[in-house]
Coordinates of C-alpha atoms in Angstrom, one line a residue:
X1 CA -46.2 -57.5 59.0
X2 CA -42.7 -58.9 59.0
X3 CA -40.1 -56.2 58.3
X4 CA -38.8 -56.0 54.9
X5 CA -35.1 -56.5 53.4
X6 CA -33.3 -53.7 53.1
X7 CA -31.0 -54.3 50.3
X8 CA -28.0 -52.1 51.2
X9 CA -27.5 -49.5 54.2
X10 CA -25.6 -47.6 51.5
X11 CA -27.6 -46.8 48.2
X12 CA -27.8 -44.5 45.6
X13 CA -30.5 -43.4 43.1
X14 CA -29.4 -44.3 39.7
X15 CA -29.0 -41.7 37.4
X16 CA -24.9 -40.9 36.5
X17 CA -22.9 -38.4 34.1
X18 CA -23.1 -39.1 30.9
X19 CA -20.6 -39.7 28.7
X20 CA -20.2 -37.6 26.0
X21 CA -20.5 -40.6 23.8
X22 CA -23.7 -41.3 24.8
X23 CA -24.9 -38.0 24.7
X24 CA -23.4 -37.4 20.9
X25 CA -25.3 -40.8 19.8
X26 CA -28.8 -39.6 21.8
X27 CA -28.5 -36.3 19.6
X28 CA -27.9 -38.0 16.4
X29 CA -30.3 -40.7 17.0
X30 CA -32.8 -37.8 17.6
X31 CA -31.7 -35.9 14.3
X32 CA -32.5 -39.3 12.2
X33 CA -28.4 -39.5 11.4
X34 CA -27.8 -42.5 13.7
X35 CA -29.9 -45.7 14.0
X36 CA -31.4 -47.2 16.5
X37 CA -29.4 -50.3 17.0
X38 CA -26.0 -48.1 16.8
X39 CA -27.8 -45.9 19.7
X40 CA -27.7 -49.2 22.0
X41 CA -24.6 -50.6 21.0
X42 CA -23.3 -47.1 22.5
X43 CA -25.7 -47.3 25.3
X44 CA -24.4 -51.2 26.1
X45 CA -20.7 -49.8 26.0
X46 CA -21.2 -47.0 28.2
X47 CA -23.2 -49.2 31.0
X48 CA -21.0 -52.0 31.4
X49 CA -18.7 -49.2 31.7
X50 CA -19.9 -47.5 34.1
X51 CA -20.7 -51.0 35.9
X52 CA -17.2 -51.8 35.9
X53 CA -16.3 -48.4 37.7
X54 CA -19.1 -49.4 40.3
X55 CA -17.8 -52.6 40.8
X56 CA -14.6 -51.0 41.2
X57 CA -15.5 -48.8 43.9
X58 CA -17.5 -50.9 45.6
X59 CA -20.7 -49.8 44.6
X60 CA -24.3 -51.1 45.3
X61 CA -27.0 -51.3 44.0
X62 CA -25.5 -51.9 40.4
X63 CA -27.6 -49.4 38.2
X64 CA -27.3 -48.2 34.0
X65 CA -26.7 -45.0 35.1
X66 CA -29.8 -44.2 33.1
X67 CA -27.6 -44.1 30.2
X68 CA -30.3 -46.2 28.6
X69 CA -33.0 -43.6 28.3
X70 CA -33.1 -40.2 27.0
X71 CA -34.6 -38.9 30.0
X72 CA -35.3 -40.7 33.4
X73 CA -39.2 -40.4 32.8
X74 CA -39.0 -41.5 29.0
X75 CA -39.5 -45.0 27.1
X76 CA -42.1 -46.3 29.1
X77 CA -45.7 -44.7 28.6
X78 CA -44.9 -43.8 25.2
X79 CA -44.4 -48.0 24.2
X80 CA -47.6 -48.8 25.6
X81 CA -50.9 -49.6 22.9
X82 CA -53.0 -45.9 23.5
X83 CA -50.2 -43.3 24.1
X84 CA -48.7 -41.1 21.5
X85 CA -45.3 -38.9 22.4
X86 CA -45.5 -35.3 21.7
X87 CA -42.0 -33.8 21.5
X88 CA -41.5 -31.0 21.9
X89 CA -45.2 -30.6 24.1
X90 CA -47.3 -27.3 22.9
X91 CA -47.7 -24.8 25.9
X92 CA -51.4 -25.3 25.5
X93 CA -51.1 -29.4 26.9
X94 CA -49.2 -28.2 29.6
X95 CA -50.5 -27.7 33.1
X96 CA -48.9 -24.2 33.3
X97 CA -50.4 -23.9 37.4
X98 CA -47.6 -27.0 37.5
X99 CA -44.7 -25.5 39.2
X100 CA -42.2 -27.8 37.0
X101 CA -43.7 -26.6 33.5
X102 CA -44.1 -22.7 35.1
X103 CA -40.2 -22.9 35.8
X104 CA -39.3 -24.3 32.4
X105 CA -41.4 -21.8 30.8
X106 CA -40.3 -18.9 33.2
X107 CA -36.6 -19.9 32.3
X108 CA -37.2 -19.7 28.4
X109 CA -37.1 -23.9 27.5
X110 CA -39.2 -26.2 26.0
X111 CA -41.6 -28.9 27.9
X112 CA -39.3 -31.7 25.6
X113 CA -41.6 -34.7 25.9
X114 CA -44.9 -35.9 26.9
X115 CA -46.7 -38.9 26.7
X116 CA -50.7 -38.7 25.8
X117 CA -53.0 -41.3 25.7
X118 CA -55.5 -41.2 23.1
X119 CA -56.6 -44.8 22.9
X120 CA -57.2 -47.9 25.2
X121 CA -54.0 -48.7 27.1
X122 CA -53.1 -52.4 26.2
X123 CA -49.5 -54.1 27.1
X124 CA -48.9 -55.5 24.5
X125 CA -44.9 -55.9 24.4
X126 CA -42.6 -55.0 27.5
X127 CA -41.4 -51.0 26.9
X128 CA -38.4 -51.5 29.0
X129 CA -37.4 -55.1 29.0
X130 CA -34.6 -54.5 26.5
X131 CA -33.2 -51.7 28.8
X132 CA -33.3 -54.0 31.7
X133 CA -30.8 -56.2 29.4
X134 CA -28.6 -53.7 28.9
X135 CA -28.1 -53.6 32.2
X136 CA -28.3 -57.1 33.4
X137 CA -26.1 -58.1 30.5
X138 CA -23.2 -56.5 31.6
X139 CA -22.9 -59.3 34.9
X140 CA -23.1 -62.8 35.3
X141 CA -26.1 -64.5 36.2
X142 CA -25.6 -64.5 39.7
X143 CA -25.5 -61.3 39.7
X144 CA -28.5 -60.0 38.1
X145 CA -30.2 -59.5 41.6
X146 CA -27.5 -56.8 42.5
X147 CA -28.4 -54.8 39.9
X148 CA -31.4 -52.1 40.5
X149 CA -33.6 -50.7 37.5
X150 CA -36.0 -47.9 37.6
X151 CA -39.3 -46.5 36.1
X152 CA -41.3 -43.2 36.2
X153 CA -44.3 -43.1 38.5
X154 CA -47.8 -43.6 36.8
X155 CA -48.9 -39.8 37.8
X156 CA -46.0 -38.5 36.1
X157 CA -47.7 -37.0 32.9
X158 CA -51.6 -36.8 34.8
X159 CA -49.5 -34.1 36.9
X160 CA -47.6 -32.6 34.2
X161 CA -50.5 -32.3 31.0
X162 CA -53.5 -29.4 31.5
X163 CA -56.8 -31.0 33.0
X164 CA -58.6 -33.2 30.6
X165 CA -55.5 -33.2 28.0
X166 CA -53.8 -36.2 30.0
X167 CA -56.3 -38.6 28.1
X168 CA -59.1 -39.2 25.8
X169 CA -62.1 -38.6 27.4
X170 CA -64.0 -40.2 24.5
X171 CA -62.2 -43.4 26.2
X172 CA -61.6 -42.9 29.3
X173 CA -64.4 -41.3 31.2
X174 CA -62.3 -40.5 34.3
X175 CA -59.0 -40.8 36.2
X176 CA -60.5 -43.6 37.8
X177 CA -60.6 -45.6 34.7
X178 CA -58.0 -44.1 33.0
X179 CA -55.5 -45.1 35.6
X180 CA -56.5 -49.0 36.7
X181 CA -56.0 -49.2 32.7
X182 CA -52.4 -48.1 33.4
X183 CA -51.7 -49.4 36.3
X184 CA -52.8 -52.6 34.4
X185 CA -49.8 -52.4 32.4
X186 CA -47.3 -51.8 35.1
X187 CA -47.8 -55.0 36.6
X188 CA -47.7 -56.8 33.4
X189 CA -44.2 -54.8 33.4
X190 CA -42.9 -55.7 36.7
X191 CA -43.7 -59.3 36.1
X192 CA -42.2 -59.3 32.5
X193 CA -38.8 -57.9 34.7
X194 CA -39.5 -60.1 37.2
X195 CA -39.0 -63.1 35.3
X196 CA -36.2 -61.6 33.3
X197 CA -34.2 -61.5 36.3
X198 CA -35.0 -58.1 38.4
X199 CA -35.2 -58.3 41.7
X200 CA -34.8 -54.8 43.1
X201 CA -37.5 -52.3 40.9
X202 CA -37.5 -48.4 42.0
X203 CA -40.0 -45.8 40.9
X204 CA -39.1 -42.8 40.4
X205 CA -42.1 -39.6 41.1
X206 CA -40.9 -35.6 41.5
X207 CA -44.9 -35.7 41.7
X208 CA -46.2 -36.8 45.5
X209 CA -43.5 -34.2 47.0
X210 CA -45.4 -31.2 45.2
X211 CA -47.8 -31.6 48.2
X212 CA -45.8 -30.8 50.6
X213 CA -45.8 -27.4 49.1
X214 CA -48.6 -25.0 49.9
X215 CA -47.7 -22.8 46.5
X216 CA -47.8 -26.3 44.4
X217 CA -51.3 -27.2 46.1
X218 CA -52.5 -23.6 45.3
X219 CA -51.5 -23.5 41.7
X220 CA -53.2 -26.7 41.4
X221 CA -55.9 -26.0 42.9
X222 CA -56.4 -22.7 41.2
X223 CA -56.4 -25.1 37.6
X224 CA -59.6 -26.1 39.5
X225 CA -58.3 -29.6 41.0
X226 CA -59.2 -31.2 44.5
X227 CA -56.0 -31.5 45.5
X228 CA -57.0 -34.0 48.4
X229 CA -58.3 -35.8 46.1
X230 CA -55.8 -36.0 43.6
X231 CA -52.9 -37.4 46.2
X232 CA -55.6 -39.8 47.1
X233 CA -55.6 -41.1 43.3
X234 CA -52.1 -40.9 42.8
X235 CA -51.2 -43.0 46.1
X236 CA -53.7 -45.8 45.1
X237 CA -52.5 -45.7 41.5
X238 CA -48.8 -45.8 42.7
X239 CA -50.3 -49.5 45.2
X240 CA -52.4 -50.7 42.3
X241 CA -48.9 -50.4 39.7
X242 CA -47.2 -52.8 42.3
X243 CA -50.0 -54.8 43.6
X244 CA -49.3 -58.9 43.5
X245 CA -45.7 -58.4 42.6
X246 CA -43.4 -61.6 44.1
X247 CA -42.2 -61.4 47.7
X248 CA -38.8 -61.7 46.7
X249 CA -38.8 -58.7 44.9
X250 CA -38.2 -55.6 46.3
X251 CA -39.5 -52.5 45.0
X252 CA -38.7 -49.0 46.3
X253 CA -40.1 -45.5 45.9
X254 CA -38.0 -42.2 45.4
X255 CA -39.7 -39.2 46.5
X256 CA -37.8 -36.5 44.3
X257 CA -38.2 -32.6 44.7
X258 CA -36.5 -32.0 41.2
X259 CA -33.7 -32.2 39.4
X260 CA -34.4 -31.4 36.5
X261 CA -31.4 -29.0 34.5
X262 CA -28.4 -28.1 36.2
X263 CA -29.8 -29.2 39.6
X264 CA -33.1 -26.9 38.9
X265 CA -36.1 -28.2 41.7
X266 CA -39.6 -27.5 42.4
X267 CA -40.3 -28.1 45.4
X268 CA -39.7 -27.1 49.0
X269 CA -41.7 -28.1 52.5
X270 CA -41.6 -30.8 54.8
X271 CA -43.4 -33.8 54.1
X272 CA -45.2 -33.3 57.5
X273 CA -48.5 -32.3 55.3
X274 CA -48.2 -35.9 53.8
X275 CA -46.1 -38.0 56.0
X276 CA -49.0 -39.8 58.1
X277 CA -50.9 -41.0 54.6
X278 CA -47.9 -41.5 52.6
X279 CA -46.5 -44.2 54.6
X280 CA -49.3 -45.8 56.2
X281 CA -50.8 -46.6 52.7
X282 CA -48.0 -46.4 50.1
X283 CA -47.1 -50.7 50.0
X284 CA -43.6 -49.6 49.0
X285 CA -40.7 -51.9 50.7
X286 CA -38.4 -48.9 51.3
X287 CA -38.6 -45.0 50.4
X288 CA -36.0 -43.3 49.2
X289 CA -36.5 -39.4 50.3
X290 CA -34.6 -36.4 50.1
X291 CA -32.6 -34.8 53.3
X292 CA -29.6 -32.8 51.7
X293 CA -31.0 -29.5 52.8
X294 CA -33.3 -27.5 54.6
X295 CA -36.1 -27.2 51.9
X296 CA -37.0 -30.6 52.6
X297 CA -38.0 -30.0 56.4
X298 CA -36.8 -31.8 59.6
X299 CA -37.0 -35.7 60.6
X300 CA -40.2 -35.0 62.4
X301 CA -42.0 -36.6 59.7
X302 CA -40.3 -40.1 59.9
X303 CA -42.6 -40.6 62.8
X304 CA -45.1 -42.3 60.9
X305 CA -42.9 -44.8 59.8
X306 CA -44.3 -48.3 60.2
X307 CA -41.5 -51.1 61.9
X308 CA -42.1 -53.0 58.2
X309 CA -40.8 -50.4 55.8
X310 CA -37.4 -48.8 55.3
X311 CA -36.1 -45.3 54.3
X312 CA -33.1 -44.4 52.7
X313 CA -32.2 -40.9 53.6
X314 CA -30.6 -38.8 50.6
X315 CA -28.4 -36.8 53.4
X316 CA -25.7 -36.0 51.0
X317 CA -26.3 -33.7 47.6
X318 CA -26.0 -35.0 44.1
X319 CA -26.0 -30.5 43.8
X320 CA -22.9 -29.6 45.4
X321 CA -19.5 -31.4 44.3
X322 CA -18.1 -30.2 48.0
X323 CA -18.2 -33.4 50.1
X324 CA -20.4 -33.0 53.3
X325 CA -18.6 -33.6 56.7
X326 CA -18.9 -37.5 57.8
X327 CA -19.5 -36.8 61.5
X328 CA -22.8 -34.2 60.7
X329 CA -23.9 -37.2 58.2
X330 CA -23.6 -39.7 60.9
X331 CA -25.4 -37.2 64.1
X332 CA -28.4 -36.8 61.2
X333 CA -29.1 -40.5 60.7
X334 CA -29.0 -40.9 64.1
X335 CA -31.3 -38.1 64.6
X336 CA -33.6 -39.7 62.2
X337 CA -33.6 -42.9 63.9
X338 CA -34.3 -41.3 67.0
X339 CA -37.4 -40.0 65.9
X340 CA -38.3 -43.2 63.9
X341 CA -37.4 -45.7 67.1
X342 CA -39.9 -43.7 69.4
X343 CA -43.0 -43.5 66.5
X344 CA -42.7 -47.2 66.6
X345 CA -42.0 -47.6 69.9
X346 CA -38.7 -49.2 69.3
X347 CA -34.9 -49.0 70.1
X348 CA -32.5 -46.9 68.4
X349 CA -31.2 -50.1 67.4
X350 CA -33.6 -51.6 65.8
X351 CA -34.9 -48.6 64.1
X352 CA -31.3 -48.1 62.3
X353 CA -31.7 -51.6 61.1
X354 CA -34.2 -50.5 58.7
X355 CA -32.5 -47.0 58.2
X356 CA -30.0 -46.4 54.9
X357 CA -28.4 -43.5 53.7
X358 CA -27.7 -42.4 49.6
X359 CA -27.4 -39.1 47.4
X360 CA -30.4 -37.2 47.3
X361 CA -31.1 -37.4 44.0
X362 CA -29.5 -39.2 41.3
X363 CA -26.6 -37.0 39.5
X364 CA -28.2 -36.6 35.9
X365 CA -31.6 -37.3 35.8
X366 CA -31.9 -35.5 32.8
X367 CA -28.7 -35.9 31.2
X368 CA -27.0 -32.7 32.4
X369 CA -25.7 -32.8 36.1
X370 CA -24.6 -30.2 38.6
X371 CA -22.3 -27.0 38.0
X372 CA -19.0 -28.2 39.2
X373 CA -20.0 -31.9 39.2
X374 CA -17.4 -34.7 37.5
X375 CA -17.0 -38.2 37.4
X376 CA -14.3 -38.0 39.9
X377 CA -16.6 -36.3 42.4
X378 CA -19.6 -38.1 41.5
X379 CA -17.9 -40.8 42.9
X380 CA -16.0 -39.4 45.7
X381 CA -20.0 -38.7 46.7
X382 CA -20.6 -42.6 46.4
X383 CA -17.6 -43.1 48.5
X384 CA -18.3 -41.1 51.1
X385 CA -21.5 -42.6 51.1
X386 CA -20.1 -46.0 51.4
X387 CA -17.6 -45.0 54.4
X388 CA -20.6 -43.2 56.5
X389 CA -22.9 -46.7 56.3
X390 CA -19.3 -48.6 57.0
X391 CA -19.1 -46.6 60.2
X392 CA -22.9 -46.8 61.0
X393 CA -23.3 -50.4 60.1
X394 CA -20.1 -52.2 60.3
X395 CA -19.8 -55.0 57.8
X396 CA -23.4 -54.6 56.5
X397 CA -23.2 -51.6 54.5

């Protein structure tokens, strides 16, 4: 296969501090004391905002911020014919062996949101095309293909929701069914987007790292699932949501280990344990995956690689507001290409041509960002991001 575009050697992941505005107008909306078309018109003002200040740093891809969503994972499942939102979710529904939902309940919160399917998924109207015009609004035509959206990962709730609660079983008999019924609808999505403009799509799943971890696999496993089985389903379910989608569109996958409240994760362990399956069958143009610190594991893994995909390695924290040092950035990626030019029996060379660099994570996924963290350093962060790849990649960051 031919190798695919790489949209920029310097990325990011999407999510941005919120402004207070837009926080203030989510909690009213929620408390019934704001509608819903005052909610977007703060939403709209806050993102071409915030794509101003991208422009003006120089920043690529051009993203919402996720200011259009409550939460990164919300307004998508729960818009679809057959689901019903549950807010705040019952401990009961929850997959308590789930090392996300045995955190938030350890720490004293609430699960806030789930979505459950209790009738026959049917698209019948797009769930996020109006946020993809929030976005896309806020530039001119020609730039609508600079601008990257994203979308929560179809095993995002299967993981989350105790075994059998996920679903119906009077209507779905299986995952099997239950989840070529969904992934159905995602295509309908990305070719609703599609001809709305996107051209750059990014998934979003905190799920497929979990395996990596032997205590996530045993806690799973202990709720009495195969867990073999399970990332088997999840990584044909993630193909099957982007199957058939237009070649000029490039679609991305971001492999988070958490990030959930005040830079809380769930996850540590190298992706050696899925690394040789994840990339050989995932069709995912490029994969975004996290490399800010040692929980993640060494380069090793990037061995696998195929010479047709691209990673984007998340080398510097969205965690920390101290700036990493630009020369240990730079030795890492070079590291990683290493290690990704001799799997493939390639140059150095080459391999960096398919080789980005971003934030691990993005820098509010949920709305509330690291201890320390501003907008001033959030972008300082993009900066430095910027003037790494400038370095690596002369003129082609």
């Amino acid at each position: 296969m031919a190798p695919t575009r790489l949209p920029y050697h310097a990325d990011h992941i999407g999510s941005f501090i919120r402004p207070a505005s837009v926080t203030a107008a989510q909690e009213q909306a929620d408390a019934g004391q704001l509608s819903l078309d005052r909610l977007r018109e703060t939403q709209q003002k806050a993102i071409a905002d915030v794509v101003k200040k991208q422009q003006d740093h120089g920043v690529r891809a051009l993203c919402s911020g996720e200011f259009d969503r409550k939460y990164y994972f919300s307004g998508f499942f729960e818009k679809l014919e057959g689901f019903k939102e549950v807010s705040p979710v019952p401990w009961e529904l929850a997959r308590l062996n789930a090392a996300p939902i045995a955190a938030l309940k350890k720490a004293g919160k609430q699960y806030p949101m789930a979505a459950i399917c209790e009738g026959k998924i049917k698209y019948v109207q797009s769930p996020y095309l109006d946020n993809w015009k929030l976005l896309r609004n806020t530039v001119p035509r020609e730039q609508w293909e600079d601008c990257k959206f994203t979308m929560p990962p179809p095993c995002y709730f299967h993981l989350r929701l105790a075994k059998g609660k996920c679903y119906n079983t009077s209507v779905y008999k299986n995952d099997e069914e239950f989840f070529v019924d969904l992934a159905a609808a995602y295509r309908e999505e990305v070719k609703t987007l599609y001809r709305e403009g996107l051209r750059n799509l990014q998934i979003d799943d905190p799920t497929l790292a979990y395996f990596c971890s032997e205590d996530m696999l045993k806690g799973l496993r202990e709720d009495g699932e195969d867990t073999d089985q399970m990332f088997e389903a999840y990584l044909k379910a993630h193909n099957d949501c982007i199957a058939d989608r237009p070649d000029d569109m490039h679609v991305g996958l971001h492999i988070c280990r958490g990030n959930f409240s005040k830079s809380m994760h769930f996850s540590e362990g190298s992706y050696e344990t899925i690394a040789s399956r994840f990339f050989t069958t995932l069709n995912y143009d490029t994969f975004y995956l996290e490399y800010d610190n040692p929980r993640s594991g060494g380069f090793e893994p990037l061995r696998f690689l195929p010479k047709h995909k691209n990673v984007v390695l998340g080398v510097v924290t969205t965690k920390d507001p101290e700036l990493e040092d630009k020369e240990l950035i730079k030795q890492r990626v070079r590291e990683a290409a290493a290690i990704i030019a001799k799997g493939q029996g390639r140059s150095v060379e080459e391999a960096m041509e398919n080789l980005g660099i971003s934030p691990q994570c993005g820098f509010a996924s949920v709305a509330v960002g690291a201890e320390g963290m501003t907008e001033e350093k959030m972008f300082a962060k993009l900066r430095l991001v910027q003037d790494v790849a400038e370095e690596l990649w002369p003129g082609r960051r």
